[in-house]
XYZ file of N, CA and C in Angstrom:
657
model
N 40.708 31.142 33.008
C 39.100 31.033 33.706
C 38.342 31.875 31.897
N 39.049 32.599 31.420
C 38.957 33.756 30.435
C 38.522 32.632 29.350
N 39.423 31.768 29.518
C 39.496 31.410 27.874
C 38.058 29.602 28.108
N 37.940 29.494 28.973
C 36.558 28.763 29.535
C 35.451 29.405 29.010
N 35.146 30.872 29.388
C 34.407 31.996 29.132
C 33.807 31.986 27.480
N 35.273 32.164 26.772
C 35.555 32.379 25.462
C 34.805 30.933 24.622
N 35.405 29.947 25.162
C 34.561 28.530 24.597
C 33.350 28.477 24.754
N 32.724 28.564 26.263
C 31.337 28.879 26.575
C 30.715 29.662 25.587
N 30.773 30.891 25.333
C 30.416 31.708 24.306
C 30.519 31.042 23.077
N 30.940 31.148 22.443
C 31.435 30.157 20.816
C 30.227 29.341 21.019
N 30.156 28.010 22.036
C 29.596 26.694 22.233
C 27.666 27.509 21.988
N 27.408 28.298 22.601
C 25.945 29.242 23.334
C 26.203 29.896 21.789
N 26.907 29.983 21.094
C 26.782 30.903 19.807
C 25.980 29.827 19.090
N 26.906 28.433 18.692
C 26.625 27.395 17.896
C 25.381 26.821 18.101
N 25.086 26.231 19.138
C 23.875 25.304 19.937
C 22.970 25.985 20.173
N 22.834 26.886 20.692
C 21.392 28.355 21.403
C 20.399 28.293 19.672
N 21.375 28.296 18.606
C 20.252 28.445 17.682
C 19.865 27.546 17.232
N 20.621 26.319 17.293
C 19.996 24.827 17.182
C 19.091 24.360 17.637
N 19.401 24.514 18.934
C 18.312 23.754 19.693
C 17.001 25.431 19.616
N 16.903 26.380 19.150
C 15.858 27.485 19.323
C 15.077 26.383 17.974
N 16.115 26.364 16.877
C 15.076 25.715 15.446
C 14.884 24.271 16.443
N 14.950 23.441 16.440
C 14.505 22.444 16.551
C 13.297 22.527 17.862
N 13.482 23.453 18.696
C 11.923 23.294 19.527
C 11.119 24.019 18.550
N 11.331 25.030 17.594
C 10.257 25.450 16.506
C 9.865 24.206 15.443
N 10.787 23.813 15.442
C 10.154 22.507 14.340
C 9.022 21.818 14.995
N 9.457 21.613 16.623
C 8.269 20.700 16.975
C 7.098 21.169 17.750
N 7.082 22.535 17.938
C 6.100 23.238 18.353
C 5.127 23.023 17.037
N 5.951 23.463 15.579
C 5.334 23.294 14.347
C 4.484 22.422 14.186
N 5.223 21.074 14.651
C 4.947 19.590 14.442
C 3.867 19.304 14.743
N 3.600 19.811 16.752
C 2.821 19.470 17.396
C 1.341 19.950 17.153
N 1.540 21.510 17.089
C 0.494 22.377 16.346
C -0.536 21.578 14.888
N 0.419 21.393 13.423
C 0.819 20.698 12.095
C -0.302 19.027 13.040
N 0.066 18.501 14.024
C -0.849 17.321 13.892
C -1.974 17.597 14.942
N -2.174 18.150 15.604
C -3.409 18.993 16.053
C -4.291 18.970 15.139
N -4.035 20.546 14.138
C -5.024 20.518 13.349
C -4.863 19.508 12.682
N -4.434 18.526 12.375
C -4.549 17.865 11.487
C -6.072 16.249 12.533
N -5.619 16.851 13.239
C -6.589 15.385 13.979
C -7.582 16.074 13.828
N -8.033 18.022 14.307
C -8.857 18.526 14.377
C -9.605 18.069 12.718
N -9.430 18.204 11.257
C -9.642 18.493 10.570
C -10.287 16.637 10.489
N -9.779 15.956 10.714
C -10.067 14.266 10.746
C -11.050 14.419 11.228
N -11.734 14.924 12.370
C -12.429 14.729 12.960
C -13.876 15.165 12.323
N -13.805 16.527 11.555
C -14.714 17.410 11.172
C -15.333 16.443 9.938
N -14.157 15.610 9.328
C -14.273 15.182 7.894
C -15.198 13.624 8.280
N -14.609 12.903 9.157
C -15.191 11.951 9.783
C -16.749 12.072 10.262
N -17.214 12.974 10.675
C -18.648 13.265 11.032
C -18.993 13.827 10.147
N -18.687 14.961 9.253
C -19.619 14.301 7.880
C -19.484 13.092 7.269
N -18.409 12.418 6.879
C -18.644 10.907 6.320
C -19.733 10.207 7.435
N -19.867 10.300 8.532
C -21.318 9.779 8.641
C -22.335 10.612 8.821
N -22.303 11.538 8.754
C -23.784 11.987 8.430
C -24.856 12.406 7.349
N -25.748 11.742 7.759
C -26.934 11.412 6.275
C -27.016 12.398 5.610
N -26.269 13.521 5.677
C -26.376 14.383 4.274
C -25.722 14.259 3.336
N -24.727 13.226 3.649
C -23.582 13.238 2.339
C -24.322 11.978 1.518
N -25.588 11.363 1.772
C -25.752 10.465 0.760
C -26.468 10.862 -0.249
N -26.488 12.361 -0.099
C -27.612 13.167 -0.626
C -26.702 13.995 -2.024
N -24.887 13.368 -1.632
C -24.625 14.670 -2.662
C -24.031 13.549 -3.322
N -23.309 13.830 -4.729
C -22.549 13.040 -5.419
C -21.452 12.085 -5.237
N -21.515 11.120 -6.466
C -20.937 10.456 -6.121
C -18.948 10.885 -5.993
N -19.143 11.890 -6.992
C -17.847 12.663 -6.705
C -17.288 12.810 -5.423
N -18.220 14.091 -4.635
C -18.050 14.681 -3.638
C -17.529 13.580 -2.793
N -18.428 12.266 -2.387
C -18.625 11.569 -1.520
C -16.612 10.205 -1.692
N -16.664 10.293 -2.808
C -15.238 9.500 -3.214
C -14.297 10.456 -3.036
N -14.895 11.879 -2.695
C -13.439 12.525 -3.041
C -13.191 13.140 -0.904
N -14.548 12.998 -0.240
C -14.511 12.551 0.879
C -13.406 11.697 1.722
N -13.993 10.791 0.899
C -13.681 9.672 1.667
C -11.749 9.316 1.500
N -11.431 9.943 -0.113
C -9.878 10.165 -0.179
C -9.231 11.055 0.853
N -10.120 12.004 1.335
C -9.447 12.897 2.064
C -9.641 12.456 3.882
N -10.560 11.588 3.888
C -10.902 11.469 5.297
C -9.454 10.007 5.598
N -9.430 9.569 4.605
C -8.896 7.851 4.905
C -7.167 8.261 4.156
N -7.065 9.522 3.561
C -5.681 10.143 2.751
C -5.451 8.836 1.996
N -5.909 8.682 0.822
C -5.880 7.691 0.088
C -6.836 8.011 -1.329
N -5.790 8.132 -1.757
C -6.566 8.719 -3.247
C -7.107 7.203 -4.233
N -6.614 6.115 -4.072
C -7.102 4.765 -4.685
C -8.610 4.273 -3.798
N -8.618 4.866 -2.691
C -10.434 4.521 -2.207
C -11.581 5.262 -2.777
N -12.516 4.708 -2.951
C -13.874 4.822 -3.280
C -15.045 5.403 -1.632
N -15.565 5.950 -1.826
C -16.788 6.199 -0.768
C -17.794 5.226 -0.060
N -17.418 4.039 -1.297
C -18.472 2.328 -1.553
C -17.738 1.595 -0.321
N -16.187 1.950 -0.863
C -15.242 1.129 -0.046
C -15.215 1.980 1.863
N -15.078 2.770 1.469
C -14.870 3.543 2.868
C -15.835 2.838 3.799
N -17.317 3.787 3.384
C -18.343 2.530 3.891
C -18.312 1.390 4.173
N -18.153 0.787 3.572
C -17.841 -1.031 3.902
C -16.859 -0.922 5.298
N -15.473 -0.234 5.308
C -14.595 -0.960 6.087
C -15.105 0.338 7.643
N -15.793 1.615 7.275
C -15.787 2.201 8.584
C -17.397 1.341 9.062
N -17.654 0.596 9.092
C -19.091 -0.628 9.611
C -17.839 -1.555 10.839
N -16.860 -1.453 10.617
C -15.824 -2.328 11.227
C -14.619 -1.741 12.046
N -14.472 -2.198 13.637
C -13.513 -1.826 14.622
C -12.070 -1.148 13.424
N -11.460 -0.104 13.879
C -9.947 0.239 13.100
C -10.129 -0.045 12.175
N -11.352 1.289 11.312
C -11.109 1.319 10.040
C -9.829 1.778 9.154
N -9.440 2.161 9.835
C -8.178 2.992 9.161
C -6.881 2.003 8.773
N -6.477 0.939 9.572
C -5.840 -0.404 9.705
C -6.282 -0.976 8.256
N -7.670 -1.707 8.420
C -7.750 -2.414 7.080
C -8.237 -1.319 5.843
N -8.373 -0.447 5.962
C -8.039 0.232 4.860
C -6.823 0.272 4.349
N -5.916 0.787 5.194
C -4.069 0.730 4.711
C -3.987 -0.226 4.207
N -4.112 -1.797 4.792
C -4.017 -2.836 4.172
C -4.693 -3.069 2.618
N -5.731 -2.794 3.071
C -6.785 -3.334 1.820
C -6.088 -2.326 0.276
N -5.866 -0.658 0.631
C -5.572 -0.491 -0.881
C -4.100 -1.105 -1.206
N -2.860 -1.973 -0.328
C -2.024 -2.515 -0.739
C -2.021 -3.967 -1.917
N -3.402 -4.233 -1.840
C -3.512 -5.573 -2.359
C -4.844 -5.001 -3.378
N -5.523 -3.416 -3.457
C -7.113 -3.392 -3.940
C -7.288 -4.218 -5.430
N -5.876 -3.974 -6.230
C -6.294 -4.030 -7.517
C -6.362 -6.179 -7.778
N -5.918 -6.405 -6.465
C -6.053 -8.129 -6.703
C -7.530 -8.820 -6.063
N -8.498 -7.477 -5.772
C -9.432 -8.223 -5.777
C -11.076 -7.647 -5.976
N -11.797 -7.975 -6.598
C -12.981 -8.188 -7.189
C -13.746 -7.360 -5.878
N -14.948 -6.628 -5.754
C -15.202 -6.306 -5.175
C -17.303 -6.561 -5.396
N -17.838 -6.973 -4.299
C -18.707 -7.977 -4.142
C -20.353 -6.918 -3.554
N -20.853 -6.227 -4.871
C -22.213 -5.142 -4.266
C -23.677 -5.917 -4.058
N -24.375 -4.928 -3.625
C -25.841 -5.456 -3.430
C -26.773 -4.540 -4.701
N -28.304 -4.920 -4.201
C -28.732 -4.456 -5.536
C -28.322 -2.175 -5.317
N -27.905 -2.493 -4.259
C -28.144 -0.661 -4.347
C -26.736 -0.347 -4.891
N -25.877 -1.324 -4.925
C -24.586 -0.817 -5.437
C -23.438 -0.518 -4.243
N -23.649 -0.649 -3.031
C -22.856 -0.843 -1.874
C -22.204 -1.983 -2.078
N -20.688 -1.885 -1.069
C -19.942 -3.072 -1.307
C -19.555 -4.081 0.231
N -20.346 -4.923 -0.590
C -21.077 -5.876 0.993
C -19.640 -6.959 1.017
N -18.354 -7.365 0.187
C -17.595 -7.547 0.649
C -16.354 -8.204 -0.730
N -15.408 -8.958 -0.691
C -14.378 -9.142 -1.844
C -14.172 -10.461 -2.079
N -13.350 -10.511 -2.930
C -13.479 -11.749 -3.494
C -11.950 -11.821 -4.290
N -11.191 -12.717 -5.067
C -9.870 -12.803 -5.239
C -10.402 -12.718 -6.810
N -9.443 -11.852 -7.574
C -9.699 -11.458 -9.008
C -9.198 -13.066 -9.802
N -7.728 -13.253 -9.486
C -7.782 -14.161 -10.239
C -7.539 -15.793 -9.620
N -7.603 -16.658 -10.176
C -7.371 -18.238 -9.675
C -5.755 -18.494 -9.289
N -6.000 -18.992 -8.303
C -5.046 -20.628 -8.104
C -3.376 -20.159 -8.974
N -3.997 -20.975 -10.222
C -3.426 -21.504 -11.060
C -2.658 -20.417 -11.891
N -3.459 -19.054 -11.872
C -2.168 -17.821 -12.219
C -1.379 -17.457 -11.444
N -1.498 -17.444 -10.368
C -0.446 -17.536 -9.042
C 0.839 -18.146 -9.579
N 0.150 -19.832 -9.683
C 1.349 -20.923 -10.119
C 1.637 -20.367 -10.918
N 0.980 -20.107 -12.190
C 2.246 -19.880 -13.714
C 3.356 -18.335 -13.200
N 2.865 -17.305 -12.797
C 3.629 -16.855 -12.724
C 5.090 -16.652 -11.334
N 4.472 -17.697 -10.226
C 5.361 -18.286 -10.070
C 7.009 -19.002 -10.301
N 5.847 -19.921 -11.023
C 7.043 -20.974 -12.612
C 7.619 -20.004 -13.579
N 7.192 -18.936 -14.090
C 7.837 -17.975 -14.495
C 8.977 -16.919 -13.751
N 8.445 -17.140 -12.218
C 9.267 -16.516 -11.716
C 11.131 -16.876 -11.953
N 11.257 -18.610 -11.802
C 11.674 -19.577 -11.933
C 12.455 -19.800 -12.801
N 12.100 -19.696 -13.810
C 12.594 -19.794 -15.273
C 12.933 -18.724 -15.385
N 12.685 -17.322 -15.704
C 12.866 -15.915 -16.155
C 14.336 -15.662 -15.114
N 14.377 -16.253 -14.275
C 15.467 -16.108 -12.916
C 16.714 -16.754 -13.515
N 15.813 -18.223 -13.617
C 16.982 -19.327 -13.578
C 17.743 -18.522 -15.488
N 16.961 -18.449 -16.256
C 17.738 -17.952 -17.408
C 18.880 -16.659 -17.357
N 17.641 -15.509 -16.480
C 18.628 -14.100 -16.190
C 20.312 -14.114 -15.431
N 20.103 -15.223 -14.249
C 21.528 -15.768 -13.734
C 22.189 -16.341 -14.858
N 22.393 -16.819 -15.622
C 23.122 -17.554 -16.416
C 24.154 -16.742 -16.295
N 24.688 -15.836 -16.975
C 26.033 -15.017 -17.004
C 26.616 -14.876 -15.723
N 25.844 -15.093 -14.659
C 26.565 -14.643 -13.351
C 27.108 -16.319 -12.759
N 26.618 -17.239 -13.594
C 26.683 -18.190 -12.828
C 28.091 -18.660 -13.695
N 28.150 -18.377 -15.028
C 29.390 -18.532 -15.788
C 29.763 -17.756 -16.341
N 30.406 -16.669 -15.401
C 30.753 -15.236 -15.873
C 31.752 -15.241 -16.622
N 32.726 -16.200 -16.195
C 34.447 -15.699 -17.062
C 33.836 -16.471 -18.644
N 33.226 -17.556 -18.664
C 32.694 -17.854 -19.882
C 32.369 -17.038 -20.380
N 31.349 -16.412 -20.084
C 30.192 -15.391 -20.644
C 31.265 -14.463 -20.993
N 31.833 -14.067 -19.909
C 33.214 -12.507 -20.495
C 33.862 -12.713 -21.503
N 34.158 -14.488 -21.981
C 35.243 -14.638 -23.202
C 34.500 -14.779 -23.855
N 33.513 -14.893 -24.007
C 31.864 -15.205 -24.993
C 32.213 -13.741 -25.475
N 31.635 -12.637 -24.589
C 31.448 -11.126 -25.204
C 32.818 -10.493 -25.733
N 33.974 -11.003 -25.356
C 35.222 -10.503 -25.902
C 35.125 -10.837 -27.250
N 35.318 -12.383 -27.710
C 35.050 -13.133 -28.885
C 34.314 -12.134 -30.119
N 33.437 -12.364 -29.093
C 32.236 -11.419 -30.444
C 32.411 -9.794 -30.734
N 33.577 -9.637 -29.695
C 34.120 -8.414 -29.864
C 34.775 -7.764 -30.597
N 35.744 -9.344 -30.760
C 37.061 -9.314 -31.473
C 36.850 -9.703 -33.171
N 35.510 -10.216 -33.210
C 34.738 -10.977 -34.573
C 34.219 -9.647 -35.152
N 34.236 -8.380 -34.087
C 33.151 -7.826 -34.967
C 31.863 -7.963 -34.782
N 31.327 -8.082 -33.826
C 29.538 -9.088 -33.653
C 28.821 -7.845 -33.177
N 28.669 -6.975 -32.395
C 28.780 -5.872 -31.216
C 26.805 -5.999 -31.430
N 26.051 -6.004 -32.767
C 24.718 -7.000 -31.992
C 24.641 -8.107 -31.375
N 25.536 -9.121 -31.639
C 25.275 -10.222 -30.540
C 26.096 -10.185 -29.224
N 27.113 -9.143 -28.910
C 27.096 -8.421 -27.334
C 26.164 -7.806 -26.595
N 25.274 -7.373 -27.504
C 23.998 -6.559 -27.207
C 23.331 -7.222 -26.488
N 22.858 -8.401 -27.565
C 21.706 -9.186 -27.129
C 22.008 -10.251 -25.811
N 23.834 -10.536 -25.716
C 23.760 -11.538 -24.538
C 23.767 -10.420 -23.290
N 23.651 -9.224 -23.420
C 23.484 -8.551 -22.239
C 22.412 -7.946 -21.800
N 21.461 -7.903 -23.346
C 20.132 -7.193 -23.221
C 19.457 -8.438 -22.389
N 19.411 -9.831 -23.137
C 18.374 -10.914 -23.381
C 18.721 -11.138 -21.596
N 19.127 -11.270 -20.894
C 19.256 -11.888 -19.747
C 18.698 -10.627 -18.359
N 19.400 -9.687 -18.631
C 18.354 -8.467 -18.267
C 16.816 -8.185 -18.028
N 16.364 -8.294 -19.277
C 14.954 -8.187 -19.898
C 14.334 -9.608 -18.746
N 15.099 -10.642 -18.843
C 14.685 -11.868 -18.056
C 14.770 -11.869 -16.490
N 15.072 -10.936 -16.082
C 15.405 -10.770 -14.673
C 14.570 -9.839 -14.699
N 14.592 -8.847 -15.486
C 13.135 -7.656 -15.080
C 11.655 -8.813 -14.805
N 11.619 -10.199 -15.944
C 10.284 -10.034 -15.987
C 10.280 -10.900 -14.744
N 11.304 -11.623 -14.243
C 11.521 -12.425 -12.754
C 10.826 -11.500 -11.789
N 11.438 -10.116 -11.910
C 11.619 -9.602 -11.015
C 9.692 -9.412 -10.598
N 9.077 -8.940 -11.998
C 7.378 -8.654 -11.719
C 6.670 -9.783 -11.917
N 7.494 -11.194 -11.879
C 6.709 -12.229 -11.599
C 6.682 -12.288 -10.090
N 7.433 -12.410 -9.668
C 7.639 -12.029 -8.031
C 7.384 -11.356 -7.546
N 6.526 -9.754 -8.039
C 5.515 -8.794 -7.578
C 4.336 -9.288 -7.163
N 4.193 -10.524 -8.473
C 2.895 -10.507 -8.700
C 2.460 -11.487 -7.190
N 3.460 -12.872 -7.393
C 3.627 -13.968 -6.097
C 3.515 -13.066 -4.942
N 3.861 -12.558 -4.786
C 4.155 -11.897 -3.521
C 2.745 -11.011 -3.202
N 1.949 -10.326 -4.072
C 0.688 -9.520 -4.207
C -0.242 -10.334 -3.753
N -0.257 -11.717 -4.671
C -1.114 -12.327 -4.674
C -1.029 -13.345 -3.358
N -0.214 -13.341 -2.638
C -0.072 -14.144 -1.174
C -0.742 -12.995 -0.211
N -0.011 -11.718 -0.886
C -0.630 -10.983 0.432
C -1.935 -10.432 0.547
N -2.656 -10.749 -0.802
C -3.981 -10.850 -0.812
C -4.933 -12.018 0.245
N -4.151 -13.255 0.326
C -4.680 -14.278 0.962
C -4.480 -14.012 2.671
N -3.410 -13.036 2.879
C -3.179 -13.041 4.393
C -4.088 -11.761 5.054
N -4.752 -10.798 3.777
C -5.423 -10.029 3.799
C -6.744 -10.567 4.243
N -7.216 -11.041 3.230
C -8.901 -12.061 3.394
C -8.852 -12.656 4.390
N -8.102 -13.417 4.597
C -8.095 -14.583 5.822
C -8.145 -13.753 7.065
N -7.254 -12.387 6.982
C -7.099 -12.067 8.951
C -8.260 -11.317 9.036
N -9.119 -10.718 7.633
C -9.863 -9.930 7.939
C -11.443 -10.686 8.195
N -11.434 -11.696 8.147
C -12.172 -12.753 8.227
C -12.117 -13.304 9.293
N -11.197 -13.279 9.731
C -10.956 -14.413 10.960
C -10.992 -12.581 12.406
N -10.280 -11.482 12.001
C -10.237 -10.321 12.636
C -11.208 -9.358 13.133
N -11.524 -8.896 11.989
C -12.074 -7.849 11.157
C -13.786 -8.062 12.851
N -13.743 -6.603 13.567
C -14.857 -6.742 14.126
C -16.160 -5.518 13.562
N -17.291 -6.497 13.667
C -18.183 -5.413 12.777
C -19.042 -4.986 13.844
N -19.214 -3.327 14.035
C -19.618 -3.058 15.398
C -20.598 -2.809 14.529
N -21.947 -2.938 15.690
C -23.319 -2.760 15.825
C -23.661 -0.977 14.996
N -24.041 -0.773 14.140
C -24.902 0.991 14.071
C -25.800 0.981 14.869
N -26.158 2.133 14.610
C -26.797 3.100 15.761
C -28.186 2.281 15.711
N -29.075 2.179 14.618
C -30.279 1.410 14.102
C -30.116 0.091 14.452
N -29.053 -0.202 14.575
C -28.897 -1.781 14.862
C -28.970 -2.097 16.836
N -28.344 -1.010 17.237
C -28.463 -1.207 18.538
C -29.441 -0.436 18.557
N -30.199 0.003 18.230
C -32.152 0.946 18.940
C -32.594 -0.618 19.040
N -32.901 -1.370 17.652
C -33.523 -2.365 17.467
C -33.020 -3.625 18.513
N -32.008 -3.805 18.963
C -32.017 -4.849 19.682
C -32.326 -4.281 21.254
N -31.774 -2.931 21.650
C -32.701 -2.516 22.977
C -34.159 -2.838 22.829
N -34.798 -2.472 21.392
C -36.487 -2.800 21.931
C -36.767 -3.835 21.877
N -36.134 -4.736 21.385
C -36.220 -6.557 21.472
C -36.073 -6.535 22.714
N -34.998 -6.026 23.541
C -34.513 -6.227 24.627
C -35.382 -6.004 25.824
N -36.248 -4.960 25.015
C -37.621 -3.812 26.491
C -38.378 -5.261 26.310
N -38.610 -5.476 24.776
C -40.188 -6.160 24.747
C -40.004 -7.761 25.036
């Protein structure tokens, strides 16, 4: 019995601080989450305020970046997406392929839509470039035994520059192939985003539009 009490005491000394630390971290996280939501609500109210239109472009951009927690976003882009339901989701997907899109604007400079920057043949060029670069870059792995023999032979003949080229050239082509693949992937993601946004994005009525609808219905 005495041994069990000693073991229990040791376990208590070891476990209790861990439990307390876990609870403290959990409470701190909940408190931080609650404060973040409250701050986000304040930013949202300020974002929707008519007074914000009187502020400078720099201030409005900073407000949009803070509200949606993304440094690449501008006020005009955020204002466009805020017209739609679940704006946070669309903005999160949009910023991933933002560089692939051209923003369409009205006479006032407000964003009204998006279209691709590049044409399909640009993506095709990068797609072909990926296969060509990957093919060249993977040659050493396909004929590894012969390739190693060539490197050893070049070393024995005292040709270090050739050895460097035999290592660097395939590596460069693999890197080029990787970037080509990344471009193709972003191009495809861009198409998916535009298609999903066109098909699924639900544009909500503004307060003015609702009032106009009510007036028309009354009339």
